[in-house]
mmCIF file of C-alpha atoms in Angstrom:
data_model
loop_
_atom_site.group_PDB
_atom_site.id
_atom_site.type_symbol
_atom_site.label_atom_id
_atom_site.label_comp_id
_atom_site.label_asym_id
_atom_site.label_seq_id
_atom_site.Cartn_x
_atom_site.Cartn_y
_atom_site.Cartn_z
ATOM 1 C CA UNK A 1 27.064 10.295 -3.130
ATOM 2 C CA UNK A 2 24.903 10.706 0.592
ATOM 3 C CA UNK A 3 23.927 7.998 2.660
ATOM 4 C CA UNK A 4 20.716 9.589 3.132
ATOM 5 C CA UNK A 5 18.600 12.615 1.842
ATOM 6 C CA UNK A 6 16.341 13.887 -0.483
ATOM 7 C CA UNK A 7 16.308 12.795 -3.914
ATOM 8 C CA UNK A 8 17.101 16.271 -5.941
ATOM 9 C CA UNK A 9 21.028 15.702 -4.982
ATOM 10 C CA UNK A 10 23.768 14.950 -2.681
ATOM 11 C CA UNK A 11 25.346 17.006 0.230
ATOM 12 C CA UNK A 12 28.082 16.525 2.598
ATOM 13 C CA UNK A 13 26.901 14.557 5.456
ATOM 14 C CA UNK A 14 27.278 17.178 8.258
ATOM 15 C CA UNK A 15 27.459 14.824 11.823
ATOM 16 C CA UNK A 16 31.004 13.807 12.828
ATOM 17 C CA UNK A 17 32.065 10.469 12.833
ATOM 18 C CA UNK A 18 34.533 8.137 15.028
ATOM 19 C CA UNK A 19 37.843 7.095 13.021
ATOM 20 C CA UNK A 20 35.844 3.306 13.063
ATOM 21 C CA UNK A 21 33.138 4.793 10.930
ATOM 22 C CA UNK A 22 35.281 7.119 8.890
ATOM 23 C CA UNK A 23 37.018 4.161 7.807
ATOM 24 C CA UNK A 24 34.210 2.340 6.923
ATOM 25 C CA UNK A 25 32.852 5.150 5.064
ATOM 26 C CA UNK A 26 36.221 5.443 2.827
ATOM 27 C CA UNK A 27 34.904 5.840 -0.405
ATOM 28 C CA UNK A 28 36.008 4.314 -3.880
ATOM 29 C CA UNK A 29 34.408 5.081 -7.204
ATOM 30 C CA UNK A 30 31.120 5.122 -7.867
ATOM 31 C CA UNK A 31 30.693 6.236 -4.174
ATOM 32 C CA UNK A 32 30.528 3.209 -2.354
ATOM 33 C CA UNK A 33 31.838 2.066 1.266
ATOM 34 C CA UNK A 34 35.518 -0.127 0.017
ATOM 35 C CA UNK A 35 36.331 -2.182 3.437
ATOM 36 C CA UNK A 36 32.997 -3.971 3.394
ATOM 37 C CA UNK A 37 30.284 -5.121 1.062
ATOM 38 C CA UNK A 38 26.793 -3.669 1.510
ATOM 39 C CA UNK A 39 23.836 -4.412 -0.021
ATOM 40 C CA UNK A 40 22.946 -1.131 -1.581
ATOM 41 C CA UNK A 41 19.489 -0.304 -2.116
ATOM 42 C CA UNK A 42 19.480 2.445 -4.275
ATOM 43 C CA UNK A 43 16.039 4.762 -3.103
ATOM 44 C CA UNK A 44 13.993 7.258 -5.425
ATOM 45 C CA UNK A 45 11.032 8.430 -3.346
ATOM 46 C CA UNK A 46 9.367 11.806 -2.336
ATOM 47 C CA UNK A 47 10.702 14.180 0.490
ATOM 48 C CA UNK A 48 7.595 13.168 1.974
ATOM 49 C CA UNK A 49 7.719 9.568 1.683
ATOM 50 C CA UNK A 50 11.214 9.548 2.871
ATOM 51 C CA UNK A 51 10.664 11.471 6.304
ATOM 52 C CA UNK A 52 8.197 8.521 7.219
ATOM 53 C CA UNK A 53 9.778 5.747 5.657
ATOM 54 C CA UNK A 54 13.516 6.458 6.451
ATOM 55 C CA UNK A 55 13.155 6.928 9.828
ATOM 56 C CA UNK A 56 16.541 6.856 12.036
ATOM 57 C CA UNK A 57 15.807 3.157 13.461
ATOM 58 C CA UNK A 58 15.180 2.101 10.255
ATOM 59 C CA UNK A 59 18.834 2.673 8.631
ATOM 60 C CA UNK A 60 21.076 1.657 11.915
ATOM 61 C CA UNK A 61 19.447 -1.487 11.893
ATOM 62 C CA UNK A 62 20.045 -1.592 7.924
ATOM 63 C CA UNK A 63 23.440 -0.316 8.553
ATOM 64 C CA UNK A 64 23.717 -3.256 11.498
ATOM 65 C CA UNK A 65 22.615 -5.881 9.138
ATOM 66 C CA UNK A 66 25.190 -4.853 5.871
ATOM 67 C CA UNK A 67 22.256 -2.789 4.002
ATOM 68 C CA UNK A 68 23.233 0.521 2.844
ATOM 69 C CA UNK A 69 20.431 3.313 1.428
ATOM 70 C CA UNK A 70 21.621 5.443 -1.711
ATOM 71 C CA UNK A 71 19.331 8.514 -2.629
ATOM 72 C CA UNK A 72 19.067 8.412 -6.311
ATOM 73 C CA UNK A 73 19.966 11.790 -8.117
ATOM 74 C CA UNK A 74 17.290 12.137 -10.921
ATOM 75 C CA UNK A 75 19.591 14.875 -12.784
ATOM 76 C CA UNK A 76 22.219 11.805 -13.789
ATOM 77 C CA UNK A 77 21.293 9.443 -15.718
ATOM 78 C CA UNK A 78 20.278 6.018 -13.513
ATOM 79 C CA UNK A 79 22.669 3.825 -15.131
ATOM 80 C CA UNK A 80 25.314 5.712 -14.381
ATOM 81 C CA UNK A 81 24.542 5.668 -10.369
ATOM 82 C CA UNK A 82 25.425 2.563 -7.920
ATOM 83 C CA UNK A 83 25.770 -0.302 -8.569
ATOM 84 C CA UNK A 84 22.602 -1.364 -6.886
ATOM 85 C CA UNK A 85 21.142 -4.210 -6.002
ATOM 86 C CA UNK A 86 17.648 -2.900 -5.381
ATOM 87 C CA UNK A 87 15.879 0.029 -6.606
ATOM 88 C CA UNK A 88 13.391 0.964 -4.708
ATOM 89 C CA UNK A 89 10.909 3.571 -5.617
ATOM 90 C CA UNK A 90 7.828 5.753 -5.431
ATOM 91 C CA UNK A 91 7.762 8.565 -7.740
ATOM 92 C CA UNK A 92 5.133 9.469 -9.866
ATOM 93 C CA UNK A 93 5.553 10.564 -13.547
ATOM 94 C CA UNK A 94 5.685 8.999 -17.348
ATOM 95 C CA UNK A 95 9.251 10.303 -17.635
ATOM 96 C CA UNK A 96 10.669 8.894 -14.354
ATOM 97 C CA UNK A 97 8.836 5.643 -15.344
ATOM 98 C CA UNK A 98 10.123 5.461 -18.846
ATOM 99 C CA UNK A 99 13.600 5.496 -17.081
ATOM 100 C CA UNK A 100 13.106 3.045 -14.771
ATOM 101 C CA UNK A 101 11.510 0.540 -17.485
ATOM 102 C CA UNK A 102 14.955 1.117 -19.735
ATOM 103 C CA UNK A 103 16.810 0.601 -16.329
ATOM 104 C CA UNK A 104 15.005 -2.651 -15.837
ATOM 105 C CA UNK A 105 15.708 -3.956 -19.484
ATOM 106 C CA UNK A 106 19.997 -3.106 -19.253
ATOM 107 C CA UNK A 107 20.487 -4.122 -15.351
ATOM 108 C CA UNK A 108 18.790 -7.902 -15.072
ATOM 109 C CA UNK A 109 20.433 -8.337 -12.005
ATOM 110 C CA UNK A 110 19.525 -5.613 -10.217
ATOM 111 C CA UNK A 111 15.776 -6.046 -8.299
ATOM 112 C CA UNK A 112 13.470 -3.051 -9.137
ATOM 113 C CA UNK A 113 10.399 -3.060 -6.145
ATOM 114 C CA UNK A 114 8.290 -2.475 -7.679
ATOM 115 C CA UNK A 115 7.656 -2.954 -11.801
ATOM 116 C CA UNK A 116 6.014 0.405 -12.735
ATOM 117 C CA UNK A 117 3.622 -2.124 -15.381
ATOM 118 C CA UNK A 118 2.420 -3.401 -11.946
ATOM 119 C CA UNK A 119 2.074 -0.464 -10.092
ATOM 120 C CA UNK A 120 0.386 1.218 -13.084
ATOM 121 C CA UNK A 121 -2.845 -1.342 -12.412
ATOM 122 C CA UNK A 122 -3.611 -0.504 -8.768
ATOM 123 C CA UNK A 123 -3.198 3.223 -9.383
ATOM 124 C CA UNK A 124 -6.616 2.778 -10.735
ATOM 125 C CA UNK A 125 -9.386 2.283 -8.804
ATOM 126 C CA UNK A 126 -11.482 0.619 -11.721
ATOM 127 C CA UNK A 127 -8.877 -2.136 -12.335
ATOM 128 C CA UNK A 128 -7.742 -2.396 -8.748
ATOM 129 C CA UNK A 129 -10.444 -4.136 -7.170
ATOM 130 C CA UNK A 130 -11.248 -5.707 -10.371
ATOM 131 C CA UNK A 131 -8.110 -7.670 -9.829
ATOM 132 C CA UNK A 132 -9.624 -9.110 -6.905
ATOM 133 C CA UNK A 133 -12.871 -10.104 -8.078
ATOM 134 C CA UNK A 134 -11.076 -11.889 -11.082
ATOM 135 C CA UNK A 135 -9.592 -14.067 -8.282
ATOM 136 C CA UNK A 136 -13.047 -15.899 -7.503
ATOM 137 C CA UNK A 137 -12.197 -15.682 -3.772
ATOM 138 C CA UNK A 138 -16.160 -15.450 -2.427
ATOM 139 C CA UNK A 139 -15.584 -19.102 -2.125
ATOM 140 C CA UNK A 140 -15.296 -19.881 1.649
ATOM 141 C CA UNK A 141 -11.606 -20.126 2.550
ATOM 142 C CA UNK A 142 -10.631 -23.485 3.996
ATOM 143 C CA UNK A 143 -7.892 -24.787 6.328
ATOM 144 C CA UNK A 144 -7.039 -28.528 6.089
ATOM 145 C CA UNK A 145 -9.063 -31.330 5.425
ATOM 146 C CA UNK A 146 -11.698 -34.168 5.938
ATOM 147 C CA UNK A 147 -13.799 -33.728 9.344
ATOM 148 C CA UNK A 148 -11.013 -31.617 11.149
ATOM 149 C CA UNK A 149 -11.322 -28.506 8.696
ATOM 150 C CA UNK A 150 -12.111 -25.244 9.520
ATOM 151 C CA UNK A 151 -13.992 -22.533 7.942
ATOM 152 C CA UNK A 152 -11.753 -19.274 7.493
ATOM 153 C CA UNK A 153 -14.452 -16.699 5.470
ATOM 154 C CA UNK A 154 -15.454 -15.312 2.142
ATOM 155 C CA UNK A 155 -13.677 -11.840 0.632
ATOM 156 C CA UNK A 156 -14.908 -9.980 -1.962
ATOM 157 C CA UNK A 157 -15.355 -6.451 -3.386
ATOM 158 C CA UNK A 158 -18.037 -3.992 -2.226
ATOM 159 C CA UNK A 159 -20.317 -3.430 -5.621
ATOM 160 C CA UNK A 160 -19.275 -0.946 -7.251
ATOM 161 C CA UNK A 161 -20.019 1.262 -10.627
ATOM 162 C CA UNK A 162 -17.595 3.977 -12.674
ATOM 163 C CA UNK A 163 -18.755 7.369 -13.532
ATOM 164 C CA UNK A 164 -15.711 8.980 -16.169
ATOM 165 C CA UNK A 165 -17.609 12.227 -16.452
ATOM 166 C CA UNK A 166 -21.612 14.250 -16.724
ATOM 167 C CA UNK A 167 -22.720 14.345 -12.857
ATOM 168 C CA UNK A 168 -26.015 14.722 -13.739
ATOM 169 C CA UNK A 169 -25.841 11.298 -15.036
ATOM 170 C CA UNK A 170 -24.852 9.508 -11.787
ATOM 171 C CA UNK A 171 -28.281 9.486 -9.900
ATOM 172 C CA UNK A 172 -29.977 7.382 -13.403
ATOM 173 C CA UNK A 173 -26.644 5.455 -13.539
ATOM 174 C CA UNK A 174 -26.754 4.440 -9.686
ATOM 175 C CA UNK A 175 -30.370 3.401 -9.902
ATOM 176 C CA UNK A 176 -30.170 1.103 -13.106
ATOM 177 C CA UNK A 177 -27.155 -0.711 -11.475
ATOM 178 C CA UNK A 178 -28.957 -0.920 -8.596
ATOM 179 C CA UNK A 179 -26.301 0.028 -6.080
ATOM 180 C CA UNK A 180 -28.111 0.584 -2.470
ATOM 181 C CA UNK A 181 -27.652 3.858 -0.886
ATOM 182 C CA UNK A 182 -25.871 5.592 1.235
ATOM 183 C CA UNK A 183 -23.064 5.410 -1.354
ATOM 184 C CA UNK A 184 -19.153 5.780 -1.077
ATOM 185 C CA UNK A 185 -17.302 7.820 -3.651
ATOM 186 C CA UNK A 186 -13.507 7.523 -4.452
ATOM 187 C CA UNK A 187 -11.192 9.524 -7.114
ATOM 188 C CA UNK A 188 -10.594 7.416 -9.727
ATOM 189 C CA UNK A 189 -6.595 7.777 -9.235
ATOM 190 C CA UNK A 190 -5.481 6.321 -6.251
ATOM 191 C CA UNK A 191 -3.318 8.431 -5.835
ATOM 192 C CA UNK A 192 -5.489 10.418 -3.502
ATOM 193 C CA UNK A 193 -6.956 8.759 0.143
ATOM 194 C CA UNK A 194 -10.245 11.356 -0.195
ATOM 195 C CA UNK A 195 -13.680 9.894 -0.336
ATOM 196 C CA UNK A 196 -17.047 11.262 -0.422
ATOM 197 C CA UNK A 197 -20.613 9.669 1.590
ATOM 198 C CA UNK A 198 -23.498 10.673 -0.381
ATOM 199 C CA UNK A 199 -27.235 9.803 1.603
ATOM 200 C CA UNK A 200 -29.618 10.362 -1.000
ATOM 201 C CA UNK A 201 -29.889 9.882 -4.825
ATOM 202 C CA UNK A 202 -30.423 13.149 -5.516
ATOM 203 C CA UNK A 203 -27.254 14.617 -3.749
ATOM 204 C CA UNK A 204 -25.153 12.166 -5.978
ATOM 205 C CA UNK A 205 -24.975 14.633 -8.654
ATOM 206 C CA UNK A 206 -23.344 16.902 -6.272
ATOM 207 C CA UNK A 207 -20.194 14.471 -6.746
ATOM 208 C CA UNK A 208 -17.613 15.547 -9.372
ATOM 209 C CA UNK A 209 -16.346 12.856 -11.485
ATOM 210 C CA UNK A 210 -14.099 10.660 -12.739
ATOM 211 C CA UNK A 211 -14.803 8.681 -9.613
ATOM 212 C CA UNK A 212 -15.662 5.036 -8.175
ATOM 213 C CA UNK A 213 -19.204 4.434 -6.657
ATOM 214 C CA UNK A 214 -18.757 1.539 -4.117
ATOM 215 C CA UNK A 215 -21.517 0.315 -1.931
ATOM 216 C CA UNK A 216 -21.612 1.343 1.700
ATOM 217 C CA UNK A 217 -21.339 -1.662 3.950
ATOM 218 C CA UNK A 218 -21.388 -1.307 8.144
ATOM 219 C CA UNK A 219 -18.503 -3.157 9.338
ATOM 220 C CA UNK A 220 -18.680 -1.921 13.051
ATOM 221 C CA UNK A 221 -16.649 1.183 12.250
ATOM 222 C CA UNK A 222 -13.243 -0.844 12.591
ATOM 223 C CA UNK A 223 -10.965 -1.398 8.924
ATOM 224 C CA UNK A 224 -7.878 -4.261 9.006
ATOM 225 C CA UNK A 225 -5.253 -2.671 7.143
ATOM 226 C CA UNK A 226 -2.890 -5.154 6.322
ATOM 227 C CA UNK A 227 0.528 -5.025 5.106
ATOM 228 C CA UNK A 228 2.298 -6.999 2.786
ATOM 229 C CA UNK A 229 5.667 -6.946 2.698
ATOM 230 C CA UNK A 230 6.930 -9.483 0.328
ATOM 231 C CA UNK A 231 6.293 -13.257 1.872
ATOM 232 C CA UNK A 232 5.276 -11.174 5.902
ATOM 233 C CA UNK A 233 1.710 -10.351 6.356
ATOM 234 C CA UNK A 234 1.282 -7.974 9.635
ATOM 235 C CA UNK A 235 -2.182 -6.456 10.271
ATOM 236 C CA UNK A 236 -3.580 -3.787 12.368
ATOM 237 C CA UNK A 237 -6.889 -2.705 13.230
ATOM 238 C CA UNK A 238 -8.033 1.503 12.501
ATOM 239 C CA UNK A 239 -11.120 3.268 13.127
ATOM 240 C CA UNK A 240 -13.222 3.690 10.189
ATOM 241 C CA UNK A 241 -16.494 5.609 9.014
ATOM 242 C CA UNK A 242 -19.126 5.037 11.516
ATOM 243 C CA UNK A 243 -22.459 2.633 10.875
ATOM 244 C CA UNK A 244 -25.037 3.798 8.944
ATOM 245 C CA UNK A 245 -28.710 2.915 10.149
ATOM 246 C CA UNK A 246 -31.817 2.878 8.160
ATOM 247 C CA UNK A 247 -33.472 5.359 10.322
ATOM 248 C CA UNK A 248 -30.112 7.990 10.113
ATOM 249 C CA UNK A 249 -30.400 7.286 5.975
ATOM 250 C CA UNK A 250 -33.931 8.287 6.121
ATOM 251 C CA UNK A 251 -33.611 11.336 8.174
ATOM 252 C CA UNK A 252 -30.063 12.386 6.533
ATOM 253 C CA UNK A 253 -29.425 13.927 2.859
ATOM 254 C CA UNK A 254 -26.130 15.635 1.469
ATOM 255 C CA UNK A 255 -22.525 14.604 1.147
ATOM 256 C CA UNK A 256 -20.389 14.291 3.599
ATOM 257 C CA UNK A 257 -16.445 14.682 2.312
ATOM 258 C CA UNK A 258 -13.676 12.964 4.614
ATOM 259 C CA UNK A 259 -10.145 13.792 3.589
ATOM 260 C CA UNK A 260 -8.830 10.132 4.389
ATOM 261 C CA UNK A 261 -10.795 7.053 6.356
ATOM 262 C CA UNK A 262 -8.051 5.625 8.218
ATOM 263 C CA UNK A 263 -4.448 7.321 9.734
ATOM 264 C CA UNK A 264 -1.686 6.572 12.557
ATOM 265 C CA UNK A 265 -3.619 8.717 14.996
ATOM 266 C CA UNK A 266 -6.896 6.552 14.192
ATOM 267 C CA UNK A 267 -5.153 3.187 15.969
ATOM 268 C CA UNK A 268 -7.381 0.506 16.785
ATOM 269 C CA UNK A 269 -5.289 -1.965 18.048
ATOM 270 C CA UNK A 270 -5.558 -0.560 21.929
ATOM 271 C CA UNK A 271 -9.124 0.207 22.055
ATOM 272 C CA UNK A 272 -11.751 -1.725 23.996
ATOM 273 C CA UNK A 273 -14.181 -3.314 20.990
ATOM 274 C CA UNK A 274 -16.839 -5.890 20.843
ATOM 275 C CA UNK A 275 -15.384 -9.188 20.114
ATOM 276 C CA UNK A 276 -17.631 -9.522 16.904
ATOM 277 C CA UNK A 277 -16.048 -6.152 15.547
ATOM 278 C CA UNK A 278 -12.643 -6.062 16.381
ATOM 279 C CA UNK A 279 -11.468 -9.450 16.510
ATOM 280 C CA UNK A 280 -8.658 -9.778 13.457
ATOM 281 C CA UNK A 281 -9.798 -11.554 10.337
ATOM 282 C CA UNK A 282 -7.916 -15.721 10.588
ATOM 283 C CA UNK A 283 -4.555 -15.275 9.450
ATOM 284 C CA UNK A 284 -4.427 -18.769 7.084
ATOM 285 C CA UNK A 285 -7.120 -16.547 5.406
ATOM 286 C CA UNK A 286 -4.968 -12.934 5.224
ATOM 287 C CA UNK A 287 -1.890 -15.392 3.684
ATOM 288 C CA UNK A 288 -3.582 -17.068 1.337
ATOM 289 C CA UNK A 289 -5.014 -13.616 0.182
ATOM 290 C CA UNK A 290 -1.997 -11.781 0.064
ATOM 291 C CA UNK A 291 -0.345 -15.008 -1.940
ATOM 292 C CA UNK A 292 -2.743 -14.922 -4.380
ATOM 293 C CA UNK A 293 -2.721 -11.338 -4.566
ATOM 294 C CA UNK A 294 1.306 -11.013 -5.172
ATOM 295 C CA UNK A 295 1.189 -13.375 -8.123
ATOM 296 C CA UNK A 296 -1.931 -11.633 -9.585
ATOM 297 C CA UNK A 297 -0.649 -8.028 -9.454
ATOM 298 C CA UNK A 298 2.816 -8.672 -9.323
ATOM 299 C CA UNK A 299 3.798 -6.748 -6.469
ATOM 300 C CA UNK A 300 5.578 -6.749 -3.251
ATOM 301 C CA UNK A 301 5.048 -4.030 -1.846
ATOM 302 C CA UNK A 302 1.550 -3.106 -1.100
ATOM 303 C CA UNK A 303 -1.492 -3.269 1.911
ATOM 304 C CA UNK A 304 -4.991 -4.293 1.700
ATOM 305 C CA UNK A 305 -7.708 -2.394 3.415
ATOM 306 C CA UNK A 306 -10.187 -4.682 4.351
ATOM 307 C CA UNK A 307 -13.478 -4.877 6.166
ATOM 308 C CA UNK A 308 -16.100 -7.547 7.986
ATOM 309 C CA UNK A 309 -19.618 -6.856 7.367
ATOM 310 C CA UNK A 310 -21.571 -5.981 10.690
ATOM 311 C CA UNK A 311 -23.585 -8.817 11.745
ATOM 312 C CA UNK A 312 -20.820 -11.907 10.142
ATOM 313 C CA UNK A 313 -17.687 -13.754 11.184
ATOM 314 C CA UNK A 314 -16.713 -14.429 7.730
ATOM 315 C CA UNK A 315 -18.124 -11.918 4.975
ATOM 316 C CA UNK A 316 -14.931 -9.727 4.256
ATOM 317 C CA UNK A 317 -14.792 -7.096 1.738
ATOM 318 C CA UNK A 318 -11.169 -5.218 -0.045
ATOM 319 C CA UNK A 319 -12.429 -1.908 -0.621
ATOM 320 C CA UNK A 320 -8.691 -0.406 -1.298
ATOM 321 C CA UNK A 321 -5.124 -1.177 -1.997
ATOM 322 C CA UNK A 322 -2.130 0.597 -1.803
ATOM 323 C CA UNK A 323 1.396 0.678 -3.486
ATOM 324 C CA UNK A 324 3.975 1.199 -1.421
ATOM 325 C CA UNK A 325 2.330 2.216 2.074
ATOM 326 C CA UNK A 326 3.283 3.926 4.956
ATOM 327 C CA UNK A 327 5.096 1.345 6.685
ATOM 328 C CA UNK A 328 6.689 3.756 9.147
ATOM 329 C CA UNK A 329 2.807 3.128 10.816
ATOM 330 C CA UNK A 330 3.188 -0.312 10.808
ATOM 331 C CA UNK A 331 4.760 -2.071 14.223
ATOM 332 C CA UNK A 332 8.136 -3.977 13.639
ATOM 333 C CA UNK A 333 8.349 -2.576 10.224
ATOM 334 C CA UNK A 334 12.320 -2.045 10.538
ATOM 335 C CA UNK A 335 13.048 -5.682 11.511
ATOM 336 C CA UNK A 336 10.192 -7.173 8.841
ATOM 337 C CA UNK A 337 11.571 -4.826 5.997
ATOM 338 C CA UNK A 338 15.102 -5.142 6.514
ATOM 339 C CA UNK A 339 14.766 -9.037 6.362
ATOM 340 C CA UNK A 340 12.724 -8.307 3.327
ATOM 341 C CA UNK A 341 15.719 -6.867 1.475
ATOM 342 C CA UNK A 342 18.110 -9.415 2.426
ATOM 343 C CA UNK A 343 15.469 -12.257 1.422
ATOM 344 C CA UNK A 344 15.890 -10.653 -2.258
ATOM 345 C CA UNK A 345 19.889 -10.131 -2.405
ATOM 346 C CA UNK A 346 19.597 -14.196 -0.800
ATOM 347 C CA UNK A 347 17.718 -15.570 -3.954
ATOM 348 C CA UNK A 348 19.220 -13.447 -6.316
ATOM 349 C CA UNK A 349 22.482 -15.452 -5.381
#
């Protein structure tokens, strides 16, 4: 069994290694390290997904700390791999699922991030953000009490409306719910980070469904991503789709397509913004949310992608979340996550 690698098999680790690390490596059956005991995180994600999350920093300081990553070989059967402590995961799929819902159910002990049950709900845009709504969190956030409290702000969801299929439809559908124009489209699945900015009413059935219809809302072109990684909260700011003015919706028609909003190269955090638009949302306010949030969808392991209305200091809006992000964007991630792991093994015992 490899250290490290993709997750279609295992292969001979190539580097050479001191006669220390050689005898730390010894292996015993089922393939683990013998002379000291690991925490073993057993890992099932894409060749993708690995590249950015697995980075080189990330496993020595594992490795420092007693963690140990296992690729998972998805021609044996799971049970028969580790023993683990965690499984951690991000593969796609009814089958792999099915597995990992069985492996659940026989290994009690072992922690699975995350529950593919929980997962299943924010891989749909429909349910996602009405997860959040069903929180009743418009109510202004407040920090402690009597004369000495202090507002924090109001989240929400943008308005938003489903179309499942019939384009032709969405231009009627739009106008009896009222939505305001320009309008953002998403995919239904969340799996994919596209999006779609349609101007006018008539352009909207241009847009190829199933899809999400949220209301466009200028937020000074700046989005807080933030990051939840079990109790840690760490947010960062990323450039976003520009304002929209009335005059540029008047003189403007079409669809614009943008493949994602926000990325690594998009990083907000140096630039030189307005006070009003780039100062981070109160973080009593981003904890509370992402409390609230972990006992509602039962995850872990997931990021909101938030915005502030132009013009407020306390109207925020969730307009996404994610399963699973790419943490390898997000700064201290090795040091937060590997802490994270050991937190789990540590009430487990």
């Amino acid at each position: 069994m490899r250290m490290r690698g993709e997750i279609v098999g295992y292969k001979e680790e190539e580097d050479y290694k001191t006669e220390e690390e050689e005898e730390e490596m010894e292996m015993v059956g089922g393939g683990l390290p013998e002379s000291k005991k690991f925490v073993v995180v057993g890992y099932a994600l894409t060749s993708k997904k690995v590249k950015s999350f697995l980075q080189p920093n990330l496993e020595g300081l594992a490795r420092s700390k007693g963690i140990l990553f296992v690729a998972i070989d998805q021609s044996k059967p799971l049970s028969d791999q580790g023993p683990f402590d965690i499984v951690l995961h991000k593969l796609s799929g009814s089958k792999w699922w099915r597995i990992l819902e069985e492996y659940r159910l026989t290994h009690p002990d072992v922690t699975v991030l995350d529950p593919p049950d929980a997962i299943q709900q924010v891989y749909n845009r429909q349910y996602m953000l009405e997860d959040v709504a069903d929180l009743n969190l418009s109510d202004t956030y407040e920090v402690g009490r009597g004369p000495n409290a202090g507002l924090l702000g109001k989240v929400g969801v943008p308005r938003q409306l489903v179309i499942e299929k019939d384009s032709s439809s969405i231009p009627d559908a739009v106008g009896k719910a009222d939505l305001r124009l320009p309008i953002v489209a998403k995919p239904l699945a969340a799996k994919s980070h596209e999006l779609s900015l349609a101007y006018d009413k008539f352009s909207l059935q241009m847009l190829e469904p199933p899809l999400v219809l949220q209301e466009f809302i200028n937020h000074g072109g700046i989005l807080f991503k933030v990051y939840i990684v079990g109790e840690a909260v760490k947010v960062v700011r990323r450039f976003s789709l520009p304002d929209i003015s009335k005059r540029e919706l008047s003189k403007n028609t079409g669809v614009f397509r943008f493949p994602r909003v926000s990325c690594a190269a998009a990083s907000a955090d140096e630039a030189d913004l307005d006070p009003s638009v780039g100062e981070l949302p109160p973080r009593p306010l981003l904890e509370k949310l992402a409390k609230e949030l972990r006992r509602r969808l039962g995850l872990r392991l997931f990021n909101l992608d938030i915005i502030r209305e132009l013009g407020t200091k306390d109207r925020y809006y969730v307009i996404d979340i994610n399963y699973f992000p790419g943490y390898g964007k997000m700064p201290e991630y090795e040091h937060i996550f590997t802490d994270f792991l050991l937190s789990l093994v540590k009430q487990k015992q």
